[in-house]
Short mmCIF file of C-alpha atoms and ligand atoms in Angstrom, two decimals:
data_model
loop_
_atom_site.label_atom_id
_atom_site.label_comp_id
_atom_site.label_asym_id
_atom_site.label_seq_id
_atom_site.Cartn_x
_atom_site.Cartn_y
_atom_site.Cartn_z
CA MET A 255 152.94 116.98 91.74
CA THR A 256 150.78 118.35 94.53
CA SER A 257 152.31 120.60 97.15
CA PRO A 258 151.23 119.81 100.72
CA LEU A 259 148.95 122.39 102.26
CA PRO A 260 150.07 124.19 105.42
CA PRO A 261 148.32 123.05 108.62
CA ASN A 262 144.81 124.48 108.73
CA ALA A 263 141.93 124.90 111.14
CA LEU A 264 139.42 122.49 109.59
CA MET A 265 138.51 119.41 111.62
CA PRO A 266 139.87 116.39 109.75
CA ILE A 267 136.60 114.52 109.20
CA THR A 268 137.91 112.65 106.16
CA PRO A 269 141.34 112.19 104.56
CA ARG A 270 141.51 114.99 101.99
CA PRO A 271 144.00 115.29 99.14
CA ASP A 272 146.25 118.36 99.14
CA LEU A 273 144.07 120.20 96.67
CA VAL A 274 141.94 123.31 96.93
CA PHE A 275 139.15 123.66 94.39
CA VAL A 276 138.43 127.20 93.27
CA ARG A 277 136.04 126.87 90.33
CA GLY A 278 133.55 124.51 88.75
CA GLU A 279 131.86 124.50 85.38
CA GLY A 280 129.54 121.74 84.24
CA ALA A 281 131.40 118.43 84.37
CA TRP A 282 134.67 120.13 85.36
CA LEU A 283 136.42 121.23 88.55
CA PHE A 284 139.51 123.44 88.65
CA ASP A 285 142.07 123.59 91.48
CA ALA A 286 144.03 126.55 92.77
CA GLU A 287 146.96 125.62 90.56
CA GLY A 288 144.83 125.69 87.42
CA ARG A 289 144.56 121.94 86.87
CA SER A 290 141.22 120.64 85.59
CA TYR A 291 139.38 117.49 86.67
CA LEU A 292 136.49 115.70 85.01
CA ASP A 293 134.15 115.21 87.96
CA TRP A 294 132.25 111.93 88.27
CA VAL A 295 131.53 112.50 91.95
CA GLN A 296 129.69 115.82 91.61
CA GLY A 297 129.49 116.43 95.33
CA TRP A 298 128.25 112.83 95.85
CA ALA A 299 125.31 112.85 93.43
CA VAL A 300 124.44 116.39 94.41
CA ASN A 301 125.12 118.56 91.36
CA ALA A 302 122.26 117.34 89.16
CA LEU A 303 123.10 119.89 86.46
CA GLY A 304 126.86 119.97 86.99
CA HIS A 305 128.94 122.73 88.58
CA SER A 306 127.46 126.24 88.69
CA PRO A 307 124.83 125.68 86.00
CA ARG A 308 123.37 128.87 84.56
CA ALA A 309 119.78 128.16 85.67
CA LEU A 310 120.88 127.64 89.28
CA VAL A 311 123.18 130.66 89.39
CA ALA A 312 120.40 132.84 87.95
CA ALA A 313 117.81 131.55 90.42
CA LEU A 314 120.13 132.10 93.40
CA THR A 315 121.23 135.54 92.23
CA GLU A 316 117.71 136.77 91.56
CA GLN A 317 116.31 135.35 94.78
CA ALA A 318 119.23 136.64 96.88
CA ALA A 319 118.48 140.14 95.64
CA GLN A 320 114.75 139.74 96.44
CA LEU A 321 114.42 137.90 99.76
CA ILE A 322 116.76 135.50 101.55
CA ASN A 323 114.93 134.49 104.70
CA PRO A 324 111.74 135.85 106.28
CA SER A 325 111.73 132.87 108.78
CA PRO A 326 109.72 129.65 108.54
CA SER A 327 106.81 131.26 110.39
CA PHE A 328 105.81 133.14 107.23
CA TYR A 329 104.96 131.91 103.73
CA ASN A 330 107.35 132.68 100.89
CA GLN A 331 106.80 132.25 97.15
CA PRO A 332 109.65 129.83 96.26
CA ALA A 333 108.69 127.41 99.07
CA LEU A 334 105.04 127.43 97.99
CA ALA A 335 106.01 126.97 94.35
CA LEU A 336 108.49 124.15 94.99
CA ALA A 337 106.09 122.30 97.31
CA GLY A 338 103.41 122.68 94.63
CA TRP A 339 105.75 121.37 91.93
CA LEU A 340 106.76 118.35 94.01
CA THR A 341 103.21 117.36 94.94
CA GLN A 342 102.00 117.78 91.35
CA HIS A 343 104.78 115.49 90.13
CA SER A 344 104.56 112.78 92.80
CA ARG A 345 102.04 110.72 94.79
CA PHE A 346 102.52 112.92 97.88
CA ASP A 347 100.34 115.73 99.22
CA GLN A 348 102.46 117.81 101.56
CA VAL A 349 106.10 118.79 101.93
CA PHE A 350 108.44 119.88 104.73
CA PHE A 351 111.77 121.35 103.61
CA THR A 352 115.06 120.89 105.44
CA SER A 353 118.72 121.65 104.74
CA SER A 354 120.10 118.10 104.63
CA GLY A 355 119.02 114.57 103.84
CA ALA A 356 119.68 113.47 107.42
CA GLU A 357 117.28 116.13 108.69
CA ALA A 358 114.64 115.07 106.17
CA ASN A 359 114.97 111.47 107.41
CA GLU A 360 114.93 112.66 111.01
CA GLY A 361 111.61 114.34 110.11
CA ALA A 362 110.33 111.10 108.54
CA ILE A 363 111.20 109.21 111.72
CA LYS A 364 109.37 111.82 113.83
CA LEU A 365 106.36 111.71 111.52
CA ALA A 366 106.21 107.90 111.75
CA ARG A 367 106.48 108.00 115.55
CA LYS A 368 103.77 110.67 115.81
CA TRP A 369 101.55 108.63 113.48
CA GLY A 370 102.19 105.56 115.67
CA GLN A 371 101.16 107.53 118.75
CA LEU A 372 97.95 108.69 117.10
CA HIS A 373 96.94 105.57 115.18
CA LYS A 374 98.83 102.55 116.51
CA HIS A 375 98.73 102.73 120.33
CA GLY A 376 102.20 104.25 120.55
CA ALA A 377 103.97 101.89 118.14
CA HIS A 378 107.30 103.52 117.38
CA GLU A 379 109.72 100.91 116.10
CA ILE A 380 111.10 101.35 112.59
CA ILE A 381 112.46 98.49 110.53
CA THR A 382 115.57 99.49 108.59
CA PHE A 383 118.15 97.45 106.67
CA GLN A 384 121.66 96.12 107.05
CA ASP A 385 124.18 98.22 105.09
CA SER A 386 121.64 101.03 104.64
CA PHE A 387 122.61 104.69 104.92
CA HIS A 388 120.23 107.34 106.26
CA GLY A 389 122.45 110.13 107.58
CA ARG A 390 124.68 111.30 110.41
CA THR A 391 122.35 112.70 113.07
CA LEU A 392 122.01 110.45 116.12
CA ALA A 393 118.62 109.02 115.06
CA THR A 394 119.57 108.55 111.41
CA MET A 395 122.83 106.91 112.50
CA ALA A 396 120.77 104.48 114.56
CA ALA A 397 118.60 103.84 111.49
CA THR A 398 121.70 103.30 109.35
CA GLY A 399 122.92 99.73 108.91
CA LYS A 400 126.65 100.47 108.68
CA ALA A 401 128.81 98.11 110.74
CA GLY A 402 130.06 99.77 113.94
CA TRP A 403 127.65 102.69 113.86
CA ASP A 404 125.56 101.24 116.71
CA THR A 405 128.42 101.80 119.17
CA LEU A 406 130.05 104.91 117.69
CA PHE A 407 128.70 107.78 119.86
CA ALA A 408 126.86 105.29 122.13
CA PRO A 409 124.23 105.14 123.45
CA ALA A 410 122.41 104.79 120.13
CA VAL A 411 118.88 106.16 119.74
CA PRO A 412 116.55 103.17 120.41
CA GLY A 413 113.65 102.08 118.22
CA PHE A 414 115.38 100.71 115.12
CA VAL A 415 115.70 97.06 114.09
CA LYS A 416 117.59 95.78 111.05
CA ALA A 417 116.30 93.40 108.41
CA ARG A 418 118.20 92.03 105.42
CA TYR A 419 117.76 93.93 102.14
CA ASN A 420 115.83 92.02 99.45
CA ASP A 421 114.74 89.44 102.07
CA ALA A 422 111.03 89.86 102.84
CA ASN A 423 111.05 87.06 105.42
CA SER A 424 113.63 88.93 107.49
CA VAL A 425 111.23 91.90 107.54
CA ARG A 426 108.24 89.75 108.42
CA ALA A 427 110.15 88.25 111.36
CA LEU A 428 110.75 91.70 112.86
CA ILE A 429 107.15 92.98 112.68
CA GLY A 430 105.47 93.22 116.08
CA PRO A 431 102.96 95.34 118.02
CA GLN A 432 105.56 98.13 118.38
CA THR A 433 106.33 98.39 114.65
CA ALA A 434 105.29 101.67 113.02
CA ALA A 435 107.21 101.83 109.75
CA VAL A 436 109.76 100.40 107.34
CA ILE A 437 112.35 102.70 105.78
CA LEU A 438 114.52 101.79 102.82
CA GLU A 439 116.50 103.14 99.90
CA PRO A 440 115.05 101.89 96.57
CA ILE A 441 118.69 101.41 95.59
CA GLN A 442 121.16 101.20 98.47
CA GLY A 443 123.74 103.84 97.57
CA GLU A 444 126.54 103.81 100.14
CA ALA A 445 126.26 100.02 100.38
CA GLY A 446 127.54 99.86 96.80
CA VAL A 447 124.58 100.62 94.52
CA ILE A 448 122.44 97.58 95.38
CA PRO A 449 118.95 97.78 93.78
CA ALA A 450 115.89 96.41 95.56
CA THR A 451 114.16 93.71 93.51
CA PRO A 452 110.63 94.48 92.23
CA ALA A 453 109.31 91.37 94.02
CA PHE A 454 110.81 92.53 97.33
CA LEU A 455 109.28 95.99 96.98
CA GLN A 456 105.87 94.52 96.19
CA THR A 457 106.01 92.16 99.18
CA LEU A 458 107.05 95.06 101.41
CA ARG A 459 103.94 97.02 100.39
CA THR A 460 101.75 93.98 101.06
CA LEU A 461 103.36 93.48 104.47
CA CYS A 462 102.87 97.16 105.33
CA ASP A 463 99.20 96.97 104.30
CA GLU A 464 98.58 93.76 106.25
CA HIS A 465 100.14 95.14 109.42
CA GLY A 466 99.18 98.80 109.08
CA LEU A 467 102.76 100.08 108.73
CA LEU A 468 104.11 103.13 106.93
CA LEU A 469 106.47 102.55 104.03
CA ILE A 470 109.18 105.21 103.83
CA ALA A 471 111.38 105.64 100.74
CA ASP A 472 114.70 107.32 101.45
CA GLU A 473 115.31 108.83 98.01
CA VAL A 474 117.97 111.28 99.13
CA GLN A 475 120.39 109.67 96.67
CA THR A 476 118.04 107.99 94.17
CA GLY A 477 115.48 110.79 93.75
CA CYS A 478 115.31 113.83 91.49
CA GLY A 479 116.22 112.29 88.16
CA ARG A 480 119.30 110.39 89.30
CA THR A 481 117.93 107.01 88.17
CA GLY A 482 116.46 108.30 84.89
CA VAL A 483 112.97 108.83 86.34
CA LEU A 484 111.92 111.60 88.73
CA PHE A 485 111.83 109.28 91.75
CA ALA A 486 113.30 105.76 91.83
CA HIS A 487 110.29 104.19 93.58
CA GLU A 488 108.38 104.75 90.29
CA LEU A 489 110.69 102.25 88.56
CA HIS A 490 109.21 99.21 90.23
CA GLY A 491 105.81 100.46 91.26
CA MET A 492 106.86 100.82 94.90
CA GLN A 493 104.19 102.87 96.66
CA PRO A 494 105.66 104.66 99.67
CA ASP A 495 103.60 106.68 102.17
CA ILE A 496 106.54 108.95 102.92
CA MET A 497 109.54 109.97 100.80
CA THR A 498 112.65 111.93 101.60
CA LEU A 499 114.71 113.84 99.04
CA GLY A 500 118.08 115.59 99.25
CA LYS A 501 121.29 115.82 97.24
CA ASP A 502 120.21 116.43 93.59
CA ILE A 503 117.12 118.45 94.60
CA GLY A 504 119.23 121.51 95.38
CA GLY A 505 121.69 121.03 92.53
CA GLY A 506 124.53 121.59 95.02
CA VAL A 507 123.04 123.87 97.67
CA PRO A 508 121.74 122.66 101.06
CA LEU A 509 118.14 121.66 100.39
CA ALA A 510 116.22 118.49 101.24
CA ALA A 511 112.58 117.56 101.68
CA LEU A 512 110.19 115.29 103.51
CA LEU A 513 107.04 114.43 101.56
CA ALA A 514 104.00 112.47 102.75
CA ARG A 515 100.54 111.31 101.74
CA ALA A 516 97.73 113.40 103.24
CA ASP A 517 96.55 110.73 105.71
CA VAL A 518 100.07 110.52 107.19
CA CYS A 519 100.66 114.27 107.63
CA CYS A 520 100.00 114.48 111.38
CA PHE A 521 102.46 117.09 112.64
CA ALA A 522 100.68 119.60 114.86
CA PRO A 523 102.00 123.17 115.05
CA GLY A 524 105.16 123.14 117.14
CA ASP A 525 106.06 119.49 116.46
CA GLN A 526 108.57 120.20 113.72
CA GLY A 527 110.51 123.18 112.42
CA GLY A 528 113.96 124.69 112.02
CA THR A 529 115.48 128.08 111.33
CA TYR A 530 116.27 127.42 107.66
CA CYS A 531 113.34 125.14 106.79
CA GLY A 532 111.88 126.23 103.47
CA ASN A 533 113.92 129.42 103.14
CA PRO A 534 113.28 131.12 99.80
CA LEU A 535 116.92 131.17 98.68
CA MET A 536 117.33 127.38 98.72
CA CYS A 537 113.78 126.74 97.51
CA ALA A 538 114.38 129.00 94.50
CA ALA A 539 117.43 126.85 93.71
CA GLY A 540 115.37 123.67 94.08
CA LEU A 541 112.66 125.05 91.83
CA ALA A 542 115.21 125.86 89.10
CA VAL A 543 116.62 122.32 89.31
CA MET A 544 113.27 120.53 89.38
CA ARG A 545 111.82 122.59 86.53
CA THR A 546 114.85 121.67 84.42
CA LEU A 547 114.43 117.97 85.27
CA GLY A 548 110.76 118.29 84.42
CA GLU A 549 111.37 119.51 80.86
CA PRO A 550 109.97 116.85 78.53
CA ALA A 551 113.25 115.69 76.98
CA PHE A 552 115.45 115.88 80.07
CA LEU A 553 114.85 112.50 81.71
CA ALA A 554 114.74 110.67 78.36
CA GLN A 555 118.20 112.13 77.75
CA VAL A 556 119.38 110.89 81.17
CA ARG A 557 118.20 107.37 80.26
CA GLN A 558 120.09 107.50 76.94
CA THR A 559 123.21 108.80 78.63
CA SER A 560 122.86 106.03 81.20
CA GLU A 561 122.89 103.37 78.47
CA LEU A 562 126.03 104.86 76.94
CA PHE A 563 127.71 105.07 80.36
CA ARG A 564 126.70 101.51 81.22
CA GLN A 565 127.94 100.10 77.90
CA SER A 566 131.22 101.98 78.23
CA LEU A 567 131.72 100.54 81.71
CA GLN A 568 130.93 97.06 80.41
CA THR A 569 133.58 97.50 77.73
CA ILE A 570 136.11 98.55 80.38
CA SER A 571 135.07 95.64 82.58
CA ALA A 572 135.56 93.15 79.75
CA ARG A 573 138.90 94.69 78.75
CA PHE A 574 140.36 94.45 82.26
CA GLY A 575 138.54 91.34 83.49
CA LEU A 576 136.55 93.22 86.13
CA GLY A 577 133.09 92.45 87.51
CA GLU A 578 129.48 93.48 86.99
CA VAL A 579 128.09 96.90 86.14
CA ARG A 580 124.92 97.72 88.08
CA GLY A 581 122.61 100.56 89.06
CA GLU A 582 120.06 102.73 87.32
CA GLY A 583 120.26 105.99 85.42
CA LEU A 584 123.41 107.85 86.39
CA LEU A 585 123.87 106.06 89.68
CA LEU A 586 126.07 103.24 88.42
CA ALA A 587 128.73 101.00 89.90
CA LEU A 588 131.53 98.82 88.58
CA ALA A 589 132.59 95.82 90.65
CA LEU A 590 136.38 95.58 90.66
CA GLU A 591 136.69 92.06 92.15
CA ARG A 592 139.82 93.20 93.99
CA ASN A 593 140.46 95.86 96.62
CA ILE A 594 141.89 98.55 94.36
CA GLY A 595 139.16 101.17 94.79
CA ALA A 596 141.21 103.62 96.86
CA GLN A 597 144.25 103.21 94.60
CA LEU A 598 142.11 103.92 91.52
CA VAL A 599 140.57 107.02 93.09
CA GLN A 600 144.04 108.43 93.76
CA GLY A 601 145.46 107.39 90.41
CA ALA A 602 142.49 108.82 88.53
CA ARG A 603 142.87 112.15 90.32
CA GLU A 604 146.42 112.35 88.98
CA HIS A 605 144.96 111.73 85.52
CA GLY A 606 142.39 114.52 85.98
CA LEU A 607 139.39 112.32 86.78
CA LEU A 608 137.47 112.35 90.07
CA LEU A 609 136.06 108.98 91.13
CA ASN A 610 134.35 107.59 94.22
CA SER A 611 134.91 104.20 95.82
CA PRO A 612 132.33 103.57 98.56
CA ARG A 613 133.60 99.99 99.04
CA PRO A 614 137.18 98.69 98.65
CA ALA A 615 136.32 96.66 95.52
CA LEU A 616 133.82 99.03 93.91
CA LEU A 617 133.66 102.27 91.96
CA ARG A 618 130.46 104.34 92.01
CA PHE A 619 129.69 106.83 89.23
CA MET A 620 127.54 109.92 89.84
CA PRO A 621 128.19 112.30 86.94
CA ALA A 622 126.08 115.38 86.28
CA LEU A 623 122.74 114.32 84.78
CA ASN A 624 123.42 116.49 81.72
CA THR A 625 126.89 115.12 81.01
CA THR A 626 127.73 114.68 77.31
CA PRO A 627 128.90 111.66 75.24
CA GLU A 628 132.24 113.47 74.68
CA GLU A 629 132.78 113.84 78.43
CA ILE A 630 131.92 110.19 78.96
CA ALA A 631 134.38 109.11 76.23
CA LEU A 632 137.13 111.22 77.77
CA GLY A 633 136.46 109.90 81.27
CA MET A 634 136.47 106.29 80.08
CA GLU A 635 139.80 106.87 78.34
CA ARG A 636 141.27 108.21 81.58
CA LEU A 637 139.73 105.38 83.58
CA GLY A 638 141.26 102.90 81.13
CA ASP A 639 144.70 104.52 81.54
CA VAL A 640 144.48 104.34 85.32
CA LEU A 641 143.33 100.73 85.29
CA ALA A 642 146.16 99.80 82.92
CA GLU A 643 148.68 101.38 85.31
CA CYS A 644 147.15 99.91 88.40
CA LEU A 645 146.82 96.35 87.07
CA ALA A 646 150.23 96.35 85.31
C1 PLP B 1189 123.48 111.21 101.51
C2 PLP B 1189 122.36 110.42 102.06
C3 PLP B 1189 121.69 110.80 103.24
C4 PLP B 1189 122.17 111.96 104.09
O1 PLP B 1189 122.06 113.18 103.45
P1 PLP B 1189 122.87 114.46 104.03
O2 PLP B 1189 122.42 115.59 103.18
O3 PLP B 1189 124.32 114.12 103.89
O4 PLP B 1189 122.47 114.60 105.44
C5 PLP B 1189 120.60 110.07 103.64
N1 PLP B 1189 120.16 109.01 102.93
C6 PLP B 1189 120.77 108.60 101.80
C7 PLP B 1189 120.23 107.44 101.06
C8 PLP B 1189 121.89 109.28 101.33
O5 PLP B 1189 122.53 108.86 100.23
#
């Protein structure tokens, strides 16, 4: 089977299998020993177009030869073009680019606090949700609703209070004179692919209007085509004032974005920045990805693929007596009803299938948005084999 790697100098931030990946192509990853894996993790919903897609490789290669980084204090063409594309295709007016989703959320938090200083007598508190995930910087960890994260690396950044997802009364109860904003994922990803209900999203908007609060959509995982529409808030008519993007926007390279409506864009020069913010190399990658997603047939195809994926999972669920299939687009989850997630992830890897289990009794599926029916059929066959072994 796998040979253990010699000791190495990487900090062990997560238990890693003894594998080294050397090549990727579309839905497939290849390890150093030449084995292939059908990849339904895709960098955690990052590789919108699969591994090393031609459009992305071409954009990076051409841009790298032209201009890599003139610094954020000068304009560059890819940043202007990508910001233009994003504002033309969304309800937002201005964009700030970052390298990671956490940084984009950190920027959203800063923007909300600045807005509170200017327009709400210094209100700075942000309502977030239990089980939410917003990133791993100190402020985004404080915003995150993961159990134990309030004391890990204490003291936590103050100014965040937690409501219950899909419970408007729990939000209402937390609103006070210090409240500036509410931030939520339209579908909670790390929590196990839990969608917000349309009624909850509508009530949230009403509450924000009544109390003069900003509504922030963290679409780092749900945005950029992942749910079968460009941005998941469009699904239920949620109308955020601020949105953050990450993951799929770069198709695998470090790119993320903070977008806001014009009346909320209150950063003054010097308030926000960063060495790599809006560098042309990453923005050229983002532009290649977003233009592909924007082609007329692309998202319709994602929705069709989603239906096939969902039905296939339902078949598997019925065959093995498992639980519900939920999610939108190609952010789907299968409830296992028993804590076999980790065992399945390992077993599937041995069968040449990469899976993700964000909760002990759940599998989450994040294939490339352009995955084919043949790849789905093959993956389901392997998943069936692993389940048969595991439940035997
Ligand atoms: C992944 C994720 C983040 C953090 O993004 P990074 O690029 O890892 O910093 C933030 N919010 C949500 C909803 C995410 O899924």
